[in-house]
Amino acid sequence: MVDYDYKKPKSLKEVFGLLKKYGPKATLIAGGTDVMINIRNRELSPEILISLRGLSDLCYIRKNNGYHIGALTTHRMLEQSDMVRAGLSALHDAASQVGSVQIRNVATVGGNICTAAPSADTAGPLLALDATVALEGPNGRRRVPIADFFTGPSETVRKGNEVLVEFDIPEEPGHFGSAYWKHSRRKAMDLPLLGIAVGLALSESQEISNARLGLTVAAPVPIRAYKAEEFLIGKRLGDDVLVEAGKIASSEASPRDSLRGKAWYRREMIEVFVPRMAKLAAERIRGE
Amino acid sequence: MKKVSISFTLNGDKVTAEVPPSWTLLKTLREYFELTGPKEGCGTGECGACTVIVDGKAVNSCIFPIPEVEGKSVTTIEGIASKDGTLHPLQKAFIENNGVQCGFCTSGMIMSAKALLDHNPDPTEDEIRTGIAGNLCRCTGYVQIVASIEKAGELIRQKK
Amino acid sequence: MSNLLYVGKGTPRTIEVDKVTGRAIYINDLKLPGMLYGKILYSDYAHARIKKIDASKAEVLPGVRAVLTGHNIPDVRVGFLRDQTVLKKDIVRQFRDEVAAVAAISPEIAEEALDLIEVEYEELPAVFDPIEAMKEDAPLIHEVDARGKPIRTNILPLPWKFYAGDIEQGRKNSAYTVKDTVSTTWVNQCCMGTSGCVAEFDMNNDLTFHSQTNVVFLGKQRIMEYLSSIGMRGRNVRVINPVVGGSFGTKLDTDIYEFICILLALRTRKPVKILFSREEEFRALPPRQPAVFTIEQGCDKEGRLTFRKAEAILDNGAYTSWGATTPSVMVMPMSSLYRVPNVSFEATCVYTNNIYCQAMRGYGNPQATFAVESSMDELAEEAGIDPAEFRLINRNQSGDVTPMRLKITSCGLEDCINSVKQKLNWSEKRGKRKGKGVGMGSLIHVAGGARVYKSDGHGMIVKVDQNGHIDVLDGGTDQGQGSPTIISQMVAEALGFRPEDVSLTLGDTGLCLWDAGTHASRHTFMAGNAAVRACEKVKQQILELAVENIPKVVKSGFRRKKRNDPDFVEPDLDYTLISKPEYLDIKDRMVFPKSDPEHPFFRIEVSQIIRDALHVGTGESKVVMAEAFYDPPTEMLDRELKGNLSCTYAFGTTGIEVEVDEKTGEVKILQLFAAHDVGKAINPILLKGQIYGAAYIGAGYGLTEEMKLENGRVMNPNFLDYKMLTAKDVVPVEPIVIEPGDEDGPFGAKGIGEPGLVPTAPAIANAIYDAVGVRIKSLPITPEKVLAALKEKRK
């Protein structure tokens, strides 16, 4: 029978105290759109839920010396932020397509990343935007590049006594744009069969000065397609180059056959959407 | 089971619920307050039949922990008509434009639409469809629901 | 037909106001004093022998009031072929097999009790493919039949065979032939309200059963037969519908959970509710039947169909519900969609260890029409004829009698095809193969009842009270289609009242007269015809009372005036104007002489007439009430599956334009025109609601929906992985309503509940072929399938 106690601490210090007291009996909950479902499906039966929703100071989107996004920022806040739309387009694309308005109103970006589903919508864009994750524990704060954050399906480097508190995203110099494609069967209420995020910096002469590709559902964890990035950097943006980058990215991925989609199809879609998203990112740079 | 005391505003009234902390908002509404307008169609936030408005935002009450409601304001389908019995423009429009068939999704559908129109009384069709994308309906194909919401927006704008 | 006041108007659904205020009581919301909650334990295996069931721990859990297993309930078989028991105690044959059930004071305790029931299984070899299951060495799903006779095959003893004309002759007459195999899969009805019921026995052992069934009387009959078989012969059952959250076929059979609920109520002597979770809805309700068709067709040089030969294999699952009878409907499009002289159709239902199936909107027709309409396009191409033209050549026409002996009285198919062609700009758009394409599919369906039982009747009681209010007791049910509004319009029209004067009671065996059920798109036609007939009688009664009472009312008025004003002179009135019922009429609740509708004295409110007829003091007082029982002049199908089972038939054509992304295989529906011959739209707004909704489900059937089974287990029992379309997945449906009027329909109407779904999937498939030159032969048409076919084609 579902029966747990619910604590809603007001400070991180209180959170650490509760985590220490209850250890593995406790589960952290933010928006709860994963946790509550897991409890209902009996995949999770905590004795105590520690809600982070009392930490209202972790709910923000700021820009100074790069972008700073509090872990409790909801997807809806990202969706409705002009700053995110303009500067972190891929993250905006992803946040606006998570579940439904009802889900986006409560689901947090910190929760999305900590759940660490291979299909986490915001993971790809955060990879493409080179985000850093700030984790805070009783002994202080540490920062981990998002590319090193995921260690397996539902597994991350976050320790049991740590809380993800913030994402830091560098402000790219020059002309930078990004885009995310959620490949799914429906236009809403769906998980991605595949997620493809592209971040691109272009010189005036349309030369690719920097590129980052974040792929989700392409491997057991969200990944960067480093070889494809390497291939792109220094090249002029063009169809042939992008098609080749798609092929390289596809070869870097290790998608599997699952109920939701076949591996061969996912590979093909990486080839199709790396170029399409790169073009979209470039269009956004040009302000089209 | 241990119970906690949760105080909040429900359809305009100050209320307190004495329920286990593991209850959801939906369970509390249906079983403690006997407001059975919000429905459980899936229990996992995938159908929207349980949608209510918490502090101005549409949420799936089936996955909303009751302790999170403390101090907040909750509106359900039962709370949107005037006390004198005058239907909310959305309720009128759903009846007049066949936005209702079996009606099981209707409570949630109207609450999602209300959350949308409260902030944006003149939404585009795409904005309406985005607003109700989390509310599944098997009867209508959504066409007359979208039309109902458009009409309700008109009614609301006329009043202002 | 002219001068209709209410029929043909978009009367709003005011009668259902409770649905927009949250006050409507669905089964989910129904709570009776002392009510217990029932939960069901399902099998852990697709096929296994039960070695031991130990429920002792569950029985002693505080709050548990009853634990049932196959060992402590009567060993009685139920179902269409009596091939299962309510709880299974020896062998489980599918994952949804019900092994035990609990009633407890809360759903949570009942759930906890299920966890405490220990069942030991010994796994048996299983078979999940109907073709494998037909082989001689396949594991047998059932070893004996209902009578205990040994069974040696998994093939059901239901030989669905239809023959008309001479296939070989047809073949000889053909200039072109095509043959292909297509398949459809399981889809879930996805009622937004999950299944449930409440059973309560009184101390006389009479049962009140709150059930979502759409066949209250047949449901009652099945339950009474069951009660009788467990030693409770002669007890009464009252079946009552709550507000029903969608049906789409799920409520046609009496499901096992309903028998379980009744047994729990009987054991505990308390009201018991069973309510399904969404997961149970996917795992433990019978979905639409999957089928594989091999279909061959031919036509002559002029494009006239010469023959159609089809064989279907249906995966029946482990037990038999209505799914196994879907071939009786498949035979309709197979034999009668378009004029085809020589037809052979054989369907084989095969037991497997998969989930068993039952009805869903269209009942076999969507599957069969996918086969026929895919093949029609292939044959048109073979013959070098435009597919629309090919359909026009072979269209059904009024006056036809089809090889199945269906009598086509009214038929708007030609209009349907032509209007779709025109709206789609067919000739301009077709055949371009540039990633965009158009396609169409048509349908035939019963639209004037469907005599699947010996009675296809519908009973209706109409009474008018002394306040001038009308109560209609309708033997059918409302699962959301809007019947209360439609019936109130027709009653108001027929009686000269207003729709708002009419209240409806549906779905109650205690109050209403027999109806064969709200299925087969039959309610508007049947209830409408019954309403018209009942209202004729009621009107006659009112007018007879008017003849008797208007003079009394008028004269007593004069007497009163005289008392107050001695100078008052009674006008000289011509009372012959109102001396016979046929001289009178009713409109807007006023009775008046036809010859002088605005007569200053003879125009009287109906309520006054009825009140005066009731409150007579001494003498014979009267009430106004009539019943009508309408049973149309139709036939049951004979042994050869022939017979005119419906009073009229619906025709329609769906035309679709799609855009296919050749890199991803994704299909976007750009336009969807759904043209339907509806006879007459009683309420155009509600009618369109049926078309929109049906076309949407059809689009899902075509593109996204499938229950994924792996070794008999449903792998996607939730709305995240079962891809029902959302509001964002725009399907731009535009209904085209063709109203030729049907001579047998009430006010000319035909049934329209199911048709919109039927031709949608094949129209999509045909449009995809037109767009990119690949034909996808299995539903749903996923991007993976399209892309794989495109890659194959490029090779």
Coordinates of N, CA and C in Angstrom, one line a residue, chain C residues 111-233:
Chain C
E111 N -6.1 -4.3 -3.0 CA -4.9 -4.4 -3.8 C -3.8 -5.2 -2.9
E112 N -3.7 -4.8 -1.7 CA -2.7 -5.4 -0.8 C -3.0 -6.9 -0.6
A113 N -4.3 -7.2 -0.6 CA -4.7 -8.6 -0.4 C -4.3 -9.4 -1.6
L114 N -4.4 -8.8 -2.8 CA -4.0 -9.6 -4.0 C -2.5 -10.0 -3.9
D115 N -1.7 -9.1 -3.4 CA -0.3 -9.4 -3.2 C 0.0 -10.6 -2.3
L116 N -1.0 -10.9 -1.5 CA -0.8 -12.0 -0.5 C -1.3 -13.3 -1.0
I117 N -1.9 -13.3 -2.2 CA -2.4 -14.6 -2.7 C -1.3 -15.2 -3.5
E118 N -1.0 -16.5 -3.1 CA 0.1 -17.2 -3.7 C -0.4 -18.2 -4.7
V119 N 0.1 -18.1 -5.9 CA -0.3 -19.0 -7.0 C 0.9 -19.7 -7.5
E120 N 0.9 -21.0 -7.5 CA 2.0 -21.7 -8.1 C 1.6 -22.2 -9.5
Y121 N 2.4 -21.9 -10.5 CA 2.1 -22.3 -11.9 C 3.1 -23.3 -12.4
E122 N 2.7 -24.0 -13.4 CA 3.6 -24.8 -14.2 C 3.4 -24.4 -15.6
E123 N 4.4 -23.8 -16.2 CA 4.2 -23.2 -17.5 C 4.0 -24.2 -18.5
L124 N 3.1 -23.9 -19.5 CA 2.8 -24.8 -20.6 C 3.3 -24.2 -21.9
P125 N 3.5 -25.0 -22.9 CA 3.9 -24.4 -24.2 C 2.7 -23.5 -24.7
A126 N 3.1 -22.4 -25.3 CA 2.1 -21.4 -25.7 C 2.2 -21.1 -27.2
V127 N 1.2 -20.6 -27.8 CA 1.3 -20.2 -29.2 C 0.6 -18.8 -29.3
F128 N 1.3 -18.0 -30.1 CA 0.9 -16.6 -30.2 C 0.6 -16.2 -31.6
D129 N 0.8 -17.1 -32.5 CA 0.5 -16.7 -33.9 C -0.6 -17.6 -34.4
P130 N -1.6 -17.0 -35.0 CA -2.8 -17.9 -35.4 C -2.4 -18.9 -36.5
I131 N -1.5 -18.5 -37.3 CA -1.1 -19.5 -38.4 C -0.3 -20.6 -37.8
E132 N 0.5 -20.3 -36.8 CA 1.2 -21.4 -36.1 C 0.2 -22.3 -35.3
A133 N -0.8 -21.6 -34.7 CA -1.8 -22.2 -33.9 C -2.6 -23.2 -34.7
M134 N -2.7 -23.0 -36.0 CA -3.5 -23.9 -36.8 C -2.8 -25.2 -37.2
K135 N -1.5 -25.2 -36.9 CA -0.7 -26.4 -37.3 C -1.1 -27.6 -36.3
E136 N -0.8 -28.8 -36.9 CA -1.3 -29.9 -36.1 C -0.6 -30.1 -34.8
D137 N 0.7 -29.7 -34.7 CA 1.5 -30.0 -33.5 C 1.4 -28.8 -32.6
A138 N 0.6 -27.8 -32.9 CA 0.5 -26.6 -32.0 C 0.0 -27.0 -30.7
P139 N 0.4 -26.3 -29.6 CA -0.2 -26.5 -28.3 C -1.7 -26.2 -28.4
L140 N -2.5 -27.1 -27.8 CA -3.9 -26.8 -27.8 C -4.3 -25.8 -26.7
I141 N -5.1 -24.8 -27.0 CA -5.5 -23.8 -26.0 C -6.6 -24.4 -25.2
H142 N -7.5 -25.1 -25.8 CA -8.6 -25.8 -25.1 C -8.6 -27.3 -25.3
E143 N -8.8 -28.0 -24.3 CA -8.8 -29.5 -24.5 C -10.2 -30.1 -24.7
V144 N -11.1 -29.4 -24.0 CA -12.5 -29.8 -24.2 C -13.4 -28.6 -24.5
D145 N -14.6 -28.9 -25.1 CA -15.5 -27.8 -25.3 C -16.5 -27.7 -24.1
A146 N -17.5 -26.8 -24.3 CA -18.4 -26.5 -23.2 C -19.1 -27.8 -22.7
R147 N -19.3 -28.8 -23.6 CA -20.0 -30.0 -23.2 C -19.0 -31.1 -22.7
G148 N -17.8 -30.7 -22.7 CA -16.8 -31.7 -22.2 C -16.3 -32.6 -23.3
K149 N -16.6 -32.3 -24.5 CA -16.2 -33.1 -25.7 C -14.7 -32.7 -26.0
P150 N -13.8 -33.7 -26.3 CA -12.4 -33.3 -26.6 C -12.4 -32.4 -27.8
I151 N -11.4 -31.5 -27.8 CA -11.2 -30.6 -28.9 C -9.8 -30.9 -29.5
R152 N -9.7 -31.0 -30.8 CA -8.4 -31.4 -31.4 C -7.7 -30.3 -32.2
T153 N -8.3 -29.2 -32.2 CA -7.8 -28.1 -33.0 C -8.0 -26.8 -32.3
N154 N -7.2 -25.8 -32.7 CA -7.4 -24.5 -32.2 C -8.3 -23.6 -33.0
I155 N -8.8 -24.2 -34.1 CA -9.7 -23.5 -35.0 C -11.1 -23.5 -34.4
L156 N -11.7 -22.4 -34.3 CA -13.0 -22.3 -33.6 C -14.1 -22.9 -34.5
P157 N -15.1 -23.5 -33.8 CA -16.2 -24.1 -34.6 C -17.1 -23.1 -35.1
L158 N -16.6 -22.1 -35.7 CA -17.4 -21.0 -36.3 C -17.0 -20.9 -37.8
P159 N -17.7 -21.7 -38.6 CA -17.3 -21.7 -40.1 C -17.9 -20.5 -40.8
W160 N -17.2 -19.4 -40.9 CA -17.7 -18.2 -41.6 C -17.4 -18.4 -43.0
K161 N -18.4 -18.8 -43.8 CA -18.2 -19.0 -45.2 C -19.3 -18.3 -46.0
F162 N -19.0 -17.5 -46.9 CA -19.9 -16.9 -47.8 C -19.6 -17.1 -49.2
Y163 N -20.6 -17.5 -50.0 CA -20.3 -17.7 -51.4 C -21.5 -17.1 -52.2
A164 N -21.2 -16.4 -53.3 CA -22.3 -16.0 -54.1 C -21.8 -16.0 -55.6
G165 N -22.6 -16.4 -56.5 CA -22.1 -16.4 -57.9 C -21.1 -17.5 -58.1
D166 N -20.2 -17.3 -59.0 CA -19.2 -18.3 -59.4 C -17.9 -17.6 -59.6
I167 N -17.0 -17.9 -58.6 CA -15.7 -17.2 -58.7 C -14.9 -17.5 -60.0
E168 N -15.0 -18.8 -60.4 CA -14.2 -19.2 -61.5 C -14.7 -18.5 -62.8
Q169 N -16.0 -18.4 -62.9 CA -16.6 -17.7 -64.0 C -16.1 -16.2 -64.0
G170 N -16.2 -15.7 -62.8 CA -15.7 -14.3 -62.6 C -14.3 -14.1 -63.0
R171 N -13.5 -15.1 -62.7 CA -12.1 -15.0 -63.1 C -11.9 -15.0 -64.6
K172 N -12.7 -15.9 -65.2 CA -12.7 -16.0 -66.7 C -13.1 -14.7 -67.3
N173 N -14.0 -14.0 -66.7 CA -14.5 -12.8 -67.3 C -13.6 -11.6 -67.0
S174 N -12.5 -11.8 -66.3 CA -11.6 -10.7 -65.9 C -10.6 -10.4 -66.9
A175 N -10.4 -9.1 -67.1 CA -9.3 -8.7 -68.0 C -8.1 -8.4 -67.1
Y176 N -8.4 -8.0 -65.8 CA -7.3 -7.7 -64.9 C -7.6 -8.4 -63.5
T177 N -6.6 -8.9 -62.9 CA -6.8 -9.3 -61.5 C -5.7 -8.9 -60.6
V178 N -5.9 -8.8 -59.3 CA -4.9 -8.5 -58.4 C -5.1 -9.4 -57.2
K179 N -4.0 -9.7 -56.5 CA -4.1 -10.5 -55.3 C -3.1 -10.0 -54.3
D180 N -3.5 -9.8 -53.0 CA -2.6 -9.3 -52.0 C -3.0 -9.8 -50.6
T181 N -2.1 -9.5 -49.7 CA -2.3 -9.9 -48.3 C -2.2 -8.6 -47.5
V182 N -3.2 -8.3 -46.7 CA -3.1 -7.1 -45.8 C -3.4 -7.6 -44.4
S183 N -2.9 -6.8 -43.4 CA -3.2 -7.2 -42.0 C -3.5 -6.0 -41.2
T184 N -4.3 -6.3 -40.1 CA -4.6 -5.2 -39.1 C -4.3 -5.8 -37.7
T185 N -4.1 -4.9 -36.8 CA -3.6 -5.4 -35.5 C -4.6 -5.0 -34.4
W186 N -4.2 -5.4 -33.1 CA -5.1 -5.1 -32.0 C -5.1 -3.5 -31.8
V187 N -6.3 -3.0 -31.6 CA -6.3 -1.6 -31.1 C -7.3 -1.6 -29.9
N188 N -7.0 -0.7 -29.0 CA -7.8 -0.6 -27.8 C -8.9 0.5 -28.0
Q189 N -10.1 0.3 -27.4 CA -11.2 1.2 -27.6 C -10.9 2.5 -26.9
C190 N -10.1 2.5 -25.8 CA -9.6 3.7 -25.1 C -10.8 4.6 -24.7
C191 N -11.8 4.0 -24.1 CA -12.8 4.8 -23.4 C -12.1 5.7 -22.4
M192 N -12.4 6.9 -22.3 CA -11.8 7.8 -21.3 C -12.2 7.3 -19.9
G193 N -13.4 6.9 -19.7 CA -13.9 6.4 -18.4 C -13.5 4.9 -18.4
T194 N -12.8 4.5 -17.4 CA -12.4 3.1 -17.4 C -13.6 2.2 -17.0
S195 N -13.5 0.9 -17.2 CA -14.6 0.0 -17.0 C -14.9 -0.2 -15.5
G196 N -16.1 -0.4 -15.2 CA -16.5 -0.7 -13.8 C -17.9 -1.0 -13.6
C197 N -18.3 -1.4 -12.4 CA -19.7 -1.7 -12.2 C -19.9 -1.8 -10.6
V198 N -21.1 -1.7 -10.2 CA -21.5 -1.9 -8.8 C -22.6 -2.9 -8.7
A199 N -22.4 -3.9 -7.9 CA -23.5 -4.9 -7.8 C -24.0 -4.9 -6.3
E200 N -25.3 -5.1 -6.2 CA -25.9 -5.1 -4.9 C -27.1 -6.0 -4.8
F201 N -27.1 -6.9 -3.9 CA -28.2 -7.8 -3.7 C -29.1 -7.4 -2.5
D202 N -30.4 -7.5 -2.7 CA -31.2 -7.2 -1.5 C -31.4 -8.6 -0.8
M203 N -32.2 -8.6 0.3 CA -32.3 -9.8 1.1 C -33.2 -10.8 0.4
N204 N -33.8 -10.4 -0.7 CA -34.6 -11.4 -1.5 C -33.7 -12.0 -2.5
N205 N -32.4 -11.6 -2.5 CA -31.4 -12.1 -3.5 C -31.8 -11.5 -4.9
D206 N -32.5 -10.4 -4.9 CA -32.7 -9.7 -6.2 C -31.5 -8.7 -6.4
L207 N -31.0 -8.6 -7.6 CA -29.8 -7.9 -7.9 C -30.1 -6.5 -8.5
T208 N -29.5 -5.5 -8.0 CA -29.4 -4.2 -8.7 C -28.0 -4.1 -9.3
F209 N -27.9 -3.9 -10.6 CA -26.5 -3.9 -11.2 C -26.3 -2.6 -11.9
H210 N -25.4 -1.8 -11.4 CA -25.1 -0.6 -12.0 C -24.0 -0.9 -13.0
S211 N -24.3 -0.9 -14.3 CA -23.4 -1.4 -15.3 C -23.3 -0.4 -16.5
Q212 N -22.2 -0.4 -17.1 CA -22.0 0.5 -18.2 C -22.5 -0.1 -19.5
T213 N -23.0 -1.3 -19.5 CA -23.4 -2.0 -20.7 C -24.2 -1.1 -21.7
N214 N -24.0 -1.4 -22.9 CA -24.9 -0.7 -23.9 C -26.0 -1.6 -24.4
V215 N -26.1 -2.7 -23.8 CA -27.2 -3.7 -24.1 C -27.9 -4.1 -22.8
V216 N -28.6 -3.2 -22.2 CA -29.1 -3.4 -20.8 C -29.9 -4.7 -20.7
F217 N -30.7 -4.9 -21.8 CA -31.6 -6.1 -21.7 C -30.9 -7.4 -22.0
L218 N -30.0 -7.4 -22.9 CA -29.2 -8.6 -23.2 C -28.3 -8.8 -22.0
G219 N -27.8 -7.8 -21.5 CA -26.9 -7.9 -20.3 C -27.6 -8.5 -19.1
K220 N -28.9 -8.0 -18.9 CA -29.7 -8.6 -17.9 C -30.0 -10.1 -18.1
Q221 N -30.2 -10.4 -19.4 CA -30.5 -11.8 -19.7 C -29.3 -12.7 -19.4
R222 N -28.1 -12.2 -19.8 CA -26.9 -13.0 -19.5 C -26.7 -13.2 -18.0
I223 N -26.9 -12.1 -17.3 CA -26.7 -12.2 -15.8 C -27.8 -13.2 -15.2
M224 N -29.0 -13.1 -15.7 CA -30.0 -13.9 -15.1 C -29.7 -15.4 -15.5
E225 N -29.2 -15.6 -16.7 CA -28.8 -17.0 -17.0 C -27.7 -17.5 -16.1
Y226 N -26.8 -16.6 -15.8 CA -25.7 -16.9 -15.0 C -26.2 -17.2 -13.6
L227 N -27.0 -16.3 -13.0 CA -27.5 -16.6 -11.7 C -28.3 -17.9 -11.6
S228 N -29.1 -18.1 -12.7 CA -29.8 -19.4 -12.8 C -28.9 -20.6 -12.7
S229 N -27.7 -20.4 -13.4 CA -26.8 -21.6 -13.5 C -26.1 -21.8 -12.2
I230 N -26.1 -20.8 -11.3 CA -25.5 -21.0 -10.0 C -26.5 -21.2 -8.9
G231 N -27.7 -21.6 -9.3 CA -28.8 -21.9 -8.4 C -29.6 -20.8 -7.9
M232 N -29.7 -19.7 -8.6 CA -30.5 -18.6 -8.2 C -31.6 -18.3 -9.2
R233 N -32.2 -19.4 -9.7 CA -33.2 -19.2 -10.7 C -34.4 -18.4 -10.2

